[in-house]
Tab-separated table of C-alpha atoms in Angstrom:
chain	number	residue	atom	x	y	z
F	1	UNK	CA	55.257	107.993	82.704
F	2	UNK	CA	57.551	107.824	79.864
F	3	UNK	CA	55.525	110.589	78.259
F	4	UNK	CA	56.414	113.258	81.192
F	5	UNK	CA	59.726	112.632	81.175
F	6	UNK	CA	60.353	113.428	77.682
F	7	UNK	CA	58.140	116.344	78.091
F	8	UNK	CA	60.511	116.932	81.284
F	9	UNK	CA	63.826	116.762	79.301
F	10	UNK	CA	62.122	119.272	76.215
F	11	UNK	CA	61.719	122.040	79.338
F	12	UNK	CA	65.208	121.228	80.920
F	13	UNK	CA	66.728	121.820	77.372
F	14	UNK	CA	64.132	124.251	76.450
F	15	UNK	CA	65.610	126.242	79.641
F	16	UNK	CA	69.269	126.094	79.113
F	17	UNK	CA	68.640	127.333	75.653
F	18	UNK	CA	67.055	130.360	77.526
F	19	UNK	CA	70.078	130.265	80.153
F	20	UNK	CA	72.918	130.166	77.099
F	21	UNK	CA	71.271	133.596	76.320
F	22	UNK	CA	69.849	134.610	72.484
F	23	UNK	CA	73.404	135.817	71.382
F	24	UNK	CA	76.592	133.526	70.827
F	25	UNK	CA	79.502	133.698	69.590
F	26	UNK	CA	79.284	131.083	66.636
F	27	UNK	CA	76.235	132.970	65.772
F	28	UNK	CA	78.113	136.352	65.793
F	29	UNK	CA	81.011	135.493	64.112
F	30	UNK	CA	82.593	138.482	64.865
F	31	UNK	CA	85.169	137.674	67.091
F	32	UNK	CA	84.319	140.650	69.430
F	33	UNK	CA	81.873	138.636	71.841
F	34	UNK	CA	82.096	135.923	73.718
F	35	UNK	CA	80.276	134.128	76.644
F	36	UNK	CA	81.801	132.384	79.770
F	37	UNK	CA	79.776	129.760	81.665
F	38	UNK	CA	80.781	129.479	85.349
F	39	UNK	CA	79.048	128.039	88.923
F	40	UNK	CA	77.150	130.330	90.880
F	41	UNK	CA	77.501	128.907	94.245
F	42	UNK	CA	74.590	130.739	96.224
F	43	UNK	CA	76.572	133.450	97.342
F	44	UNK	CA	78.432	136.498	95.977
F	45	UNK	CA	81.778	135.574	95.998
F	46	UNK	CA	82.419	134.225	92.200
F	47	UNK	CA	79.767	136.204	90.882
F	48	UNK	CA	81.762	139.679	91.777
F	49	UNK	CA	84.526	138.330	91.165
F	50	UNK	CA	83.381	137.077	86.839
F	51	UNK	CA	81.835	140.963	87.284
F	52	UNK	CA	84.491	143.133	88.087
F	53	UNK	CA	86.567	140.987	86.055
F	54	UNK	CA	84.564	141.586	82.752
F	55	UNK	CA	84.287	145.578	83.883
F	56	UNK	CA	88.142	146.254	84.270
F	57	UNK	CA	88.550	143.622	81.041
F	58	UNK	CA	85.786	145.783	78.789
F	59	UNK	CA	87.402	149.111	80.224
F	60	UNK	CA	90.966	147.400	79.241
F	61	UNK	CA	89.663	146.546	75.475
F	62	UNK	CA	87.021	148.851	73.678
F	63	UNK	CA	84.951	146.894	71.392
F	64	UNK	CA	85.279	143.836	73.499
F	65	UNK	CA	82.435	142.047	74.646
F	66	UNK	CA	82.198	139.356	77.584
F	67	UNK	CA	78.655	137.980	78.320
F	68	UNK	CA	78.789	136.168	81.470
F	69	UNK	CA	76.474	133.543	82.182
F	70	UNK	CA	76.191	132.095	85.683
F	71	UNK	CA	74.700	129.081	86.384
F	72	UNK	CA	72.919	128.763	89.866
F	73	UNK	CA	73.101	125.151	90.621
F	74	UNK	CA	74.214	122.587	92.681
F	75	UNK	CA	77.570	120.909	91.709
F	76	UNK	CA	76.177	117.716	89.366
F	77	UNK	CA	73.573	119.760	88.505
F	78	UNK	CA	76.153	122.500	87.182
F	79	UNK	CA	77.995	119.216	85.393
F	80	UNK	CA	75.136	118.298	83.670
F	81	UNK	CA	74.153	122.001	82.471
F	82	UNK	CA	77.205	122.531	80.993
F	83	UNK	CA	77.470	119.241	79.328
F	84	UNK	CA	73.519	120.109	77.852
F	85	UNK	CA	74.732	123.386	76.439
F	86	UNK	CA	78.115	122.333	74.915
F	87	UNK	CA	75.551	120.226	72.672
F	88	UNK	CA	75.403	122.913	70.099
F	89	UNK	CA	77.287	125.553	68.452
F	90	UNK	CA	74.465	127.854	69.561
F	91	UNK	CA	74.616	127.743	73.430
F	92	UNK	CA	78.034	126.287	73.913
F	93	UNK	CA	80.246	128.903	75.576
F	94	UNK	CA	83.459	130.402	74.839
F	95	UNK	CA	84.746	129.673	78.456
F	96	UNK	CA	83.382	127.422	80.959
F	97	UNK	CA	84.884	126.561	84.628
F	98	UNK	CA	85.777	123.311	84.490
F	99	UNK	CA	86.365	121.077	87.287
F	100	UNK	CA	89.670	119.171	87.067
F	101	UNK	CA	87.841	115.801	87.248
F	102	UNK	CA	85.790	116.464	84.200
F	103	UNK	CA	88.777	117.608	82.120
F	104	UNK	CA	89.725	114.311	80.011
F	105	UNK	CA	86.152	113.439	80.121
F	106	UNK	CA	84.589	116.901	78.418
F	107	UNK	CA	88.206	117.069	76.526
F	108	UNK	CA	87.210	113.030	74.857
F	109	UNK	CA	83.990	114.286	74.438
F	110	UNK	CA	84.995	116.975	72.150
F	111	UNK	CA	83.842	119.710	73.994
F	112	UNK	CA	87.296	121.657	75.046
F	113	UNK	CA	89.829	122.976	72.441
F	114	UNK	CA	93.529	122.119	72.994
F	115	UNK	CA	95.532	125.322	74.411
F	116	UNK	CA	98.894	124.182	73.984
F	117	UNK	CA	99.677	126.646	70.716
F	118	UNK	CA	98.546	129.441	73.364
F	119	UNK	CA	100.704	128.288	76.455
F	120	UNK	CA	104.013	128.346	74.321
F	121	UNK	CA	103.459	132.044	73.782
F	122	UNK	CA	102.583	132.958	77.356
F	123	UNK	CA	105.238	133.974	79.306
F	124	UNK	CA	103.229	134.213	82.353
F	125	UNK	CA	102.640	129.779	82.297
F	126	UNK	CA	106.192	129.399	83.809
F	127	UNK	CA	104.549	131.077	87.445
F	128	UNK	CA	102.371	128.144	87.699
F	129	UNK	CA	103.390	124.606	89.409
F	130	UNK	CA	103.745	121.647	87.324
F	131	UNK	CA	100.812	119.425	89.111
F	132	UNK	CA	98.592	122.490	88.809
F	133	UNK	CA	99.547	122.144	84.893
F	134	UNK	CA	99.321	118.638	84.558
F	135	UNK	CA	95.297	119.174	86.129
F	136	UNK	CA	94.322	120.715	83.194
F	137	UNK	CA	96.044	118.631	80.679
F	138	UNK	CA	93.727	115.523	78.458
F	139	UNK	CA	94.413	111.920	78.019
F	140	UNK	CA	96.481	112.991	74.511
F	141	UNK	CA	98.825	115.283	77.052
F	142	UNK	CA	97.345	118.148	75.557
F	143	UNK	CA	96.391	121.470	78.133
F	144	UNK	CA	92.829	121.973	78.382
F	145	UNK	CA	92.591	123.640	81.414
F	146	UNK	CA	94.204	127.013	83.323
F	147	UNK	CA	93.765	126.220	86.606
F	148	UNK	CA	92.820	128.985	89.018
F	149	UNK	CA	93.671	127.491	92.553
F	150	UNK	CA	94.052	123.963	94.140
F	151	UNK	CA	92.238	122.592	97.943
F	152	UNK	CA	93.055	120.613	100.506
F	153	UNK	CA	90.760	118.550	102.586
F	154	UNK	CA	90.758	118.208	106.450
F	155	UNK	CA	88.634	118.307	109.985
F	156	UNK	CA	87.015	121.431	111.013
F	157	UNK	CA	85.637	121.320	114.429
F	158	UNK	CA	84.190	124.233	117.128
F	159	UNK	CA	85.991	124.585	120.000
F	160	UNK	CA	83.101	125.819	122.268
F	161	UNK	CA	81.222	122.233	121.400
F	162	UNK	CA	84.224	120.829	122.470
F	163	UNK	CA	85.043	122.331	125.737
F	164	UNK	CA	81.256	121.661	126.319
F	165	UNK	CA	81.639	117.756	125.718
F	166	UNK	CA	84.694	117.627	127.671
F	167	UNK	CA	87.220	116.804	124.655
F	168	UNK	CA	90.660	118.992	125.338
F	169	UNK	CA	91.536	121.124	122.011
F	170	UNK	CA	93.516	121.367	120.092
F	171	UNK	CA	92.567	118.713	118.731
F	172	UNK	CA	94.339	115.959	116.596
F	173	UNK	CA	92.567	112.543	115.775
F	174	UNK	CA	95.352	109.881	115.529
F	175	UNK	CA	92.816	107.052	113.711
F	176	UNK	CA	89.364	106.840	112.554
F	177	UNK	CA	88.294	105.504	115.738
F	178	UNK	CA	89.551	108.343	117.717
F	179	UNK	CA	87.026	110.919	115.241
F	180	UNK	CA	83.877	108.566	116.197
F	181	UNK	CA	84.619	108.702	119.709
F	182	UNK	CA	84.534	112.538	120.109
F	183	UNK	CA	81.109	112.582	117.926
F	184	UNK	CA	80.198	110.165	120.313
F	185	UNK	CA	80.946	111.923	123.376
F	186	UNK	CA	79.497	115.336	121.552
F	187	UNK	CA	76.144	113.100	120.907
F	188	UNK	CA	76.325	112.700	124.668
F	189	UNK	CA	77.318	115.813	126.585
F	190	UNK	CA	74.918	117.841	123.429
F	191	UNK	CA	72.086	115.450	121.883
F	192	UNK	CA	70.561	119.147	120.354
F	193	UNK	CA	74.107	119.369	118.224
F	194	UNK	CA	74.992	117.227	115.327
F	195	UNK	CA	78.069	115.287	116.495
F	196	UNK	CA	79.659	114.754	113.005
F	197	UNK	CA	79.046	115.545	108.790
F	198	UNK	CA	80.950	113.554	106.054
F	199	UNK	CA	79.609	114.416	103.140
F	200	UNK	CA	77.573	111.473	101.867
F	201	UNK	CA	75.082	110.591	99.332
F	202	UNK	CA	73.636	111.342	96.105
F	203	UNK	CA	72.240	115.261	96.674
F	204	UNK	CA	75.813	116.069	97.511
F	205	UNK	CA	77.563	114.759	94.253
F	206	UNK	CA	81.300	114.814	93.976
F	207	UNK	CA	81.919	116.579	97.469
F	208	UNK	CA	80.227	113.056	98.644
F	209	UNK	CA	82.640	110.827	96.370
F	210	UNK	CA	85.525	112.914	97.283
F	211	UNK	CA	85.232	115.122	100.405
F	212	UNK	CA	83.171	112.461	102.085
F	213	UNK	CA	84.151	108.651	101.121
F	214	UNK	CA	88.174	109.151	99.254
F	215	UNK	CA	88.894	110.943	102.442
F	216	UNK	CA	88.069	107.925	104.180
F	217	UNK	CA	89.504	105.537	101.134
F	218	UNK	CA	92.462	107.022	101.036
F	219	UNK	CA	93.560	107.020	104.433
F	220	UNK	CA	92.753	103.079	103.996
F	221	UNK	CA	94.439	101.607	100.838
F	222	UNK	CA	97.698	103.152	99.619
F	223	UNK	CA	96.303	102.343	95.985
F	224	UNK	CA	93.099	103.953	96.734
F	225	UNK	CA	90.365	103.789	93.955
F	226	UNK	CA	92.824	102.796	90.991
F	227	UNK	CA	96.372	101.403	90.600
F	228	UNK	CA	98.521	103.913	88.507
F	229	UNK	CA	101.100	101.465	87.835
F	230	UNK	CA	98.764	98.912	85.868
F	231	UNK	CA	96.130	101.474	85.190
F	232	UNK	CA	93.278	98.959	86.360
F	233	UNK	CA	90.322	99.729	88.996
F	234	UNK	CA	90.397	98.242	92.295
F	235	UNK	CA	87.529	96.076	93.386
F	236	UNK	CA	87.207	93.574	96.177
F	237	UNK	CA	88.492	96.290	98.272
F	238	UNK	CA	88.441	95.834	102.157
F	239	UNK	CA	89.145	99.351	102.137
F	240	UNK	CA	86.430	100.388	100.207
F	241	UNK	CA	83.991	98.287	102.669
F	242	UNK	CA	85.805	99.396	105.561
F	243	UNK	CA	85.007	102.976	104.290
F	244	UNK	CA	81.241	102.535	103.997
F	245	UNK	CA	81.885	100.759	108.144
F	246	UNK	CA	82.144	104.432	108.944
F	247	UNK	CA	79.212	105.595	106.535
F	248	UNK	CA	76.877	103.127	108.692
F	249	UNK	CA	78.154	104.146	112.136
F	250	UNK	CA	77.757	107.463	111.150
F	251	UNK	CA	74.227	107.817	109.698
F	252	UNK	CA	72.692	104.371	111.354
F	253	UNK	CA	73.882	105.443	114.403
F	254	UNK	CA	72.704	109.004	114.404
F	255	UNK	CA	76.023	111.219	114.554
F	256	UNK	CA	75.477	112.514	111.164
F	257	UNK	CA	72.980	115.009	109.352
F	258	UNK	CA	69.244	114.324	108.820
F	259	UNK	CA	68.109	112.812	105.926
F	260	UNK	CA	66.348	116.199	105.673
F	261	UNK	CA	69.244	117.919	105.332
F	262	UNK	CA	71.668	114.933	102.659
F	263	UNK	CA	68.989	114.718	100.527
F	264	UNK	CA	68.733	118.150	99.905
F	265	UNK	CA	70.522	119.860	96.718
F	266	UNK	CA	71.748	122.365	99.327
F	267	UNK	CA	73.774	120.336	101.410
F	268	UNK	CA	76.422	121.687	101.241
F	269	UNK	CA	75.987	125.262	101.280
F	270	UNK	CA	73.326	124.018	104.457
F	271	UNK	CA	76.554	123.158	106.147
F	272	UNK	CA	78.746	125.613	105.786
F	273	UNK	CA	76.179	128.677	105.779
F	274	UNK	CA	73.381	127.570	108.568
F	275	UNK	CA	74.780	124.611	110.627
F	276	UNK	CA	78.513	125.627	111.010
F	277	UNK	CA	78.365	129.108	111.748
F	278	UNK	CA	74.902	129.089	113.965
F	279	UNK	CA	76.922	126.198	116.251
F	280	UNK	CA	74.544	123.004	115.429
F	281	UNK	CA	77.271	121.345	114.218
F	282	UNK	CA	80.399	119.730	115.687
F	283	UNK	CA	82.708	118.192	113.637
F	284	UNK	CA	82.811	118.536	110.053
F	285	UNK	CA	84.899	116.908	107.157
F	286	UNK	CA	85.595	119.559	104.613
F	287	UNK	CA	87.885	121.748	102.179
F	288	UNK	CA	90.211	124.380	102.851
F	289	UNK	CA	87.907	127.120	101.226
F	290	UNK	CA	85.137	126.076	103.795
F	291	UNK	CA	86.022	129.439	105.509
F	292	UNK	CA	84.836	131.994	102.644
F	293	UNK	CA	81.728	132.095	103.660
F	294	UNK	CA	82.394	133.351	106.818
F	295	UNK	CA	84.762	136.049	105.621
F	296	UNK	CA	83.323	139.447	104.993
F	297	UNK	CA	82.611	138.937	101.242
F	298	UNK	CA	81.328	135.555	101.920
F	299	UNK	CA	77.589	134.269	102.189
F	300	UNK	CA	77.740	134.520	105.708
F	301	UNK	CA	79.796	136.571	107.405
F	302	UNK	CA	81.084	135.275	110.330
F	303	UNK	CA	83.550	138.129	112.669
F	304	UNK	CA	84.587	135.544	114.923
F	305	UNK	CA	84.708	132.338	113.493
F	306	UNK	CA	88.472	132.096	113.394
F	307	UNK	CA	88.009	131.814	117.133
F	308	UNK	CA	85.342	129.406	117.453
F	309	UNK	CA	86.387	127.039	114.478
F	310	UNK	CA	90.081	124.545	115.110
F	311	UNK	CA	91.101	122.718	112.086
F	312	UNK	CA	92.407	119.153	112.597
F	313	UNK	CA	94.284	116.556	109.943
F	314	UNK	CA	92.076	113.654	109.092
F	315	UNK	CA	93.718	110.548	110.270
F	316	UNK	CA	94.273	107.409	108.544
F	317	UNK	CA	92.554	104.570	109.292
F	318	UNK	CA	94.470	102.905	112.167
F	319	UNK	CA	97.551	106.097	112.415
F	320	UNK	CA	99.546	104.238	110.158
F	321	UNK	CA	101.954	105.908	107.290
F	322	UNK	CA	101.597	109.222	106.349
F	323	UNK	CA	99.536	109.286	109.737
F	324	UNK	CA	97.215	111.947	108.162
F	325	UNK	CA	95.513	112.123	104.341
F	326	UNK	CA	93.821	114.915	102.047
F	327	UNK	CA	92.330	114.954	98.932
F	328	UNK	CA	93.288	117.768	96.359
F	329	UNK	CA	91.203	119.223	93.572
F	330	UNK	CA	90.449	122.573	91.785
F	331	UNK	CA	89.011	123.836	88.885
F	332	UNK	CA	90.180	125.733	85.626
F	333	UNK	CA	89.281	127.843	82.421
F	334	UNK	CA	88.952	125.860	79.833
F	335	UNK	CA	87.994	126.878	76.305
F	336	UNK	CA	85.043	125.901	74.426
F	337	UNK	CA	85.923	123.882	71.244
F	338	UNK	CA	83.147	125.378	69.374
F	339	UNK	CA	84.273	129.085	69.888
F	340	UNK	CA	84.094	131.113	67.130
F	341	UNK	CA	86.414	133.844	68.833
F	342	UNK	CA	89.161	131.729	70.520
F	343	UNK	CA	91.574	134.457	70.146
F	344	UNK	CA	89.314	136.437	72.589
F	345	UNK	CA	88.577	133.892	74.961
F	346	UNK	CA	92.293	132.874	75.358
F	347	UNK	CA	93.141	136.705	75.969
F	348	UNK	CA	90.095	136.870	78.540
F	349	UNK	CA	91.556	133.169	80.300
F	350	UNK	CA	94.859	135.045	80.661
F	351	UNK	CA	93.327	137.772	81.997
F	352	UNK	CA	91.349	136.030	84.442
F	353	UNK	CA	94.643	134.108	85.444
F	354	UNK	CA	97.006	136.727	85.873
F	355	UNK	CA	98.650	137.265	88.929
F	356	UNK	CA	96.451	140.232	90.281
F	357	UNK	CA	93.073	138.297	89.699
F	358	UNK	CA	94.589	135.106	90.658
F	359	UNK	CA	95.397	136.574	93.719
F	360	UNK	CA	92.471	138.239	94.449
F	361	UNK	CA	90.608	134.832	93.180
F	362	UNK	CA	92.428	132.891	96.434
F	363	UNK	CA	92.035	135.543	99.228
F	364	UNK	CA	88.354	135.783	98.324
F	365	UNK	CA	87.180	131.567	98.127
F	366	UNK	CA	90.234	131.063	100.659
F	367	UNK	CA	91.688	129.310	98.146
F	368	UNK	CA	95.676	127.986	97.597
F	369	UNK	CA	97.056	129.241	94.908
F	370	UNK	CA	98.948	127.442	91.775
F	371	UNK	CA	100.526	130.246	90.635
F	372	UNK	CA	103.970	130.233	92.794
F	373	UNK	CA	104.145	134.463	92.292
F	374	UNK	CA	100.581	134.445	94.331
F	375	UNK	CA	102.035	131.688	96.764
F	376	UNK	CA	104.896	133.931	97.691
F	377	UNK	CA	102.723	136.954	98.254
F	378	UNK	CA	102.127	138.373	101.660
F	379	UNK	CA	98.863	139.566	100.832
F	380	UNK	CA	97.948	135.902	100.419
F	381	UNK	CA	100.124	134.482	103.390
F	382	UNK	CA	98.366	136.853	105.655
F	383	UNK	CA	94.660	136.362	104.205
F	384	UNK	CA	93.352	133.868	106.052
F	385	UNK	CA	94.594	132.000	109.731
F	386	UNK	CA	94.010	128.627	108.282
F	387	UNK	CA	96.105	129.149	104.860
F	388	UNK	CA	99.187	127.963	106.506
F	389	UNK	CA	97.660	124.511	108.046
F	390	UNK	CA	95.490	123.816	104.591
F	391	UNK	CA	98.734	124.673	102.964
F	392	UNK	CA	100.871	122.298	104.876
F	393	UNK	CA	98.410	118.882	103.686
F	394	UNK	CA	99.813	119.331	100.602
F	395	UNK	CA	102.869	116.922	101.958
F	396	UNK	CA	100.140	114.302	102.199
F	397	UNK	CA	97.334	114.719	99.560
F	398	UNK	CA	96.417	112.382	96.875
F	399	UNK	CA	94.330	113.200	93.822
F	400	UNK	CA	91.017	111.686	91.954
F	401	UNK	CA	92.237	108.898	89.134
F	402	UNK	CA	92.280	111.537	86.305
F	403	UNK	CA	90.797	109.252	83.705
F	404	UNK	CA	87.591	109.766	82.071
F	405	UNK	CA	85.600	107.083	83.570
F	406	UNK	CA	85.952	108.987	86.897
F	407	UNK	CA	83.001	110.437	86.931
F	408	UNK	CA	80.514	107.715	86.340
F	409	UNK	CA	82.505	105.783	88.799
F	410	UNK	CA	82.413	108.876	91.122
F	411	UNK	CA	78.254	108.610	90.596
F	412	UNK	CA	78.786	104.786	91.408
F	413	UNK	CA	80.483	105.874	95.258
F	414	UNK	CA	77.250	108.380	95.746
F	415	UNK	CA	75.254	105.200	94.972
F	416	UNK	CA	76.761	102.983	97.558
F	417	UNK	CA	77.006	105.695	100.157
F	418	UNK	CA	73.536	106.617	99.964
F	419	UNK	CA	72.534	102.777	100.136
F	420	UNK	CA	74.028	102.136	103.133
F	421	UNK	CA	73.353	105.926	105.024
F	422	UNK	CA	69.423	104.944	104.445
F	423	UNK	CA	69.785	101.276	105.446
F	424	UNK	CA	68.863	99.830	102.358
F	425	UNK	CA	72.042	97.835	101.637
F	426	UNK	CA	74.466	96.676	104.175
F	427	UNK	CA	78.509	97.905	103.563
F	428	UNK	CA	79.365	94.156	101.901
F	429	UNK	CA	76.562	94.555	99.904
F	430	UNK	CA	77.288	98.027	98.788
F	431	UNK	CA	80.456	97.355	97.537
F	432	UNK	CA	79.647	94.065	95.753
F	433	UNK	CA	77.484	96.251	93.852
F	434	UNK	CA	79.900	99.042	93.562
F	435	UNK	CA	82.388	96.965	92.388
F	436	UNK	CA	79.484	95.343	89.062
F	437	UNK	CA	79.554	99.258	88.384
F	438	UNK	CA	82.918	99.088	88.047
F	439	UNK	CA	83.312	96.190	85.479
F	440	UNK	CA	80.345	97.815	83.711
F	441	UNK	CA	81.617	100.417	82.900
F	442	UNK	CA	85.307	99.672	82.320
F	443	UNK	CA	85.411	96.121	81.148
F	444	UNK	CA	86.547	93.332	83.832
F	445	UNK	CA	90.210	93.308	81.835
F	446	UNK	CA	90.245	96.812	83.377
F	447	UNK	CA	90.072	95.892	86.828
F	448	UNK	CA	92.011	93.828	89.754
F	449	UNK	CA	90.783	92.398	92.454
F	450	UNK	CA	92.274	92.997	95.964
């Protein structure tokens, strides 16, 4: 047993060697070449967007080489690619998008160069808003990170599933009770539809931890996962049990996805490409660029699904204070601290950030924009009929803790989801463990109990 999975790792790394592609820049040396890593999502939209974006860049600057390299995988699985290849000088790339979550942690790990002797120089850094600058910045306050658009989290439901189960529209959920009742009376009135998806589990990766359960969390605990002011983890958290409460009612009690369907690596593009737009599912807990796959450039297009889709806030728990919740993310260009041809790769991050491509970046994944030249743009304002709502939870979002543990504790949340949507642990017992994650990874002095 122990035998195959060594011989399994030697192919995985064998494979991303392959994937990195024979050239590099450290091996070059020349300054003129460089490679960018990004996600390939399963459909076209980021993949024209890296392509057109190298063609008008290679037009722009004779000699100039960018070698993209797209990674087709599912978010964790993108993680943990780019993490294998920014091993080594000889596969590590020049530019990689980088989630915010994973900034301090690749940025301790040594795997991001500092940007800060680049953003002094660049007159364009004063267009973008401060939180969208602080995203990309390290533990030592150092910028790691352009970012290249924020989210916003909230309900999406179909209107026609509605009117069919009876529940008026438009529709606004005042507490969590009031979301499980209409999947509820959907289950009812349409056992063929699936009443209601939060993201959940391990297949699904971060969307679970953060789309799915901090939704949830948040709209629970005004601390949330961590407490900023003493810079401790929570455990103990009736919050955090109360949050996997809604996990159990939702997958024990059969208003969620198959197991079939969460346990696949395609979850969420399963969502959002099949069951959304062919009507098989109700309700569904998701970002603000959910919609660019139905747009005409998307993976599915989708002519009238600005009709057939309403867009709710998610409520807090029982309506109290702000009354509604989101949870804000994004991702950025970040450098590779092993470049041999920085001064390339910082002219092709500005280039990719600029306000044209940035705006044509947020139209496209339906996106909103950090750049406040972009956010002022009608082009943009006029893009999409949901900007203007996704926009507006801005007010009320909250953020991941932006510490480097994150994402092992973020793997810790998949855990306990999963364990409770498959019935093998019960919420209390979920948490309990959740919360021995915690201390082992942090230290108990790094935690409070609530």
């Amino acid at each position: 047993m122990k035998r195959s999975r060594v011989l399994a790792a030697a192919v995985a790394a064998a494979a991303l060697v392959a994937l990195a592609g024979c050239s590099s820049s450290s091996a070059g040396g020349d300054g003129k070449t460089i490679k960018v890593a990004f996600q390939d999502y399963g459909s076209d939209i980021m993949s024209n967007f890296m392509k057109k974006a190298k063609s008008d860049f290679e037009k722009a600057n004779p000699g100039d080489t960018i070698t993209l390299v797209p990674i087709k995988a599912a978010e964790n699985d993108y993680y943990t690619k780019l993490a294998l290849m920014n091993r080594a000088a000889t596969t590590a790339p020049d530019i990689m998008s980088e989630d915010t979550f994973l900034i301090r942690a690749d940025a301790q790990a040594g795997y991001l160069a500092p940007l800060d002797s680049y953003v002094s120089k660049w007159s364009d850094w004063s267009n973008f808003f401060d939180n969208a600058k602080d995203a990309g910045k390290g533990d030592d306050g150092k910028v790691y990170g352009i970012p290249t658009g924020t989210d916003t989290r909230g309900l999406w439901y179909n209107k026609q599933i509605f009117e069919k189960a009876g529940i008026p529209t438009p529709w606004q959920p005042k507490t969590w009770a009031d979301v499980l009742s209409a999947a509820k009376k959907i289950k009812a009135a349409d056992p063929g539809v699936i009443p209601l998806n939060i993201f959940s589990g391990k297949a699904a990766g971060e969307a679970s931890s953060m789309q799915g359960f901090e939704m949830l969390m948040y709209g629970a605990s005004d601390k949330g996962l961590y407490d900023d002011s003493t810079s401790k983890w929570i455990t103990g958290s009736k919050a955090f049990t109360d949050s996997l409460d809604v996990i159990k009612e939702v997958y024990q009690g059969g208003l969620g996805p198959s197991q079939e369907v969460t346990s696949d690596t395609n979850y969420q593009n399963t969502v959002n490409n099949q069951l959304v737009p062919q009507g098989k599912l109700a309700i569904n807990l998701d970002g603000s660029w959910a919609s660019n796959a139905w747009l005409p450039t998307g993976a599915t297009p989708w002519a009238d699904w600005d009709k057939v889709m309403g867009t709710a806030k998610m409520p807090t728990q029982d309506g109290g204070d702000p009354g509604s919740i989101s949870l804000s993310g994004g991702w950025t260009f970040s450098m590779g601290a092993k470049s041999s041809a920085k001064d390339l790769a910082w002219k092709f991050i500005t280039f990719l950030t600029d306000k044209q491509r940035s705006l044509e970046y947020n139209i496209n994944t339906a996106g909103i924009p950090v750049r406040k030249d972009v956010a002022d743009d009608e082009k943009y304002k006029t893009s999409n009929p949901t900007s203007e709502f996704f926009s507006s939870l801005v007010a009320v979002t909250k953020f991941r803790p932006a510490t480097p543990d994150y994402p092992k504790i973020s793997n810790g949340i998949q855990v306990a989801m999963e364990s409770v949507m498959t019935g093998q642990a019960s919420p209390s017992e979920a948490a309990k463990t959740y919360d021995d994650t915690v201390v082992g990874i942090v230290g108990k002095d790094k935690t409070e109990s609530k």
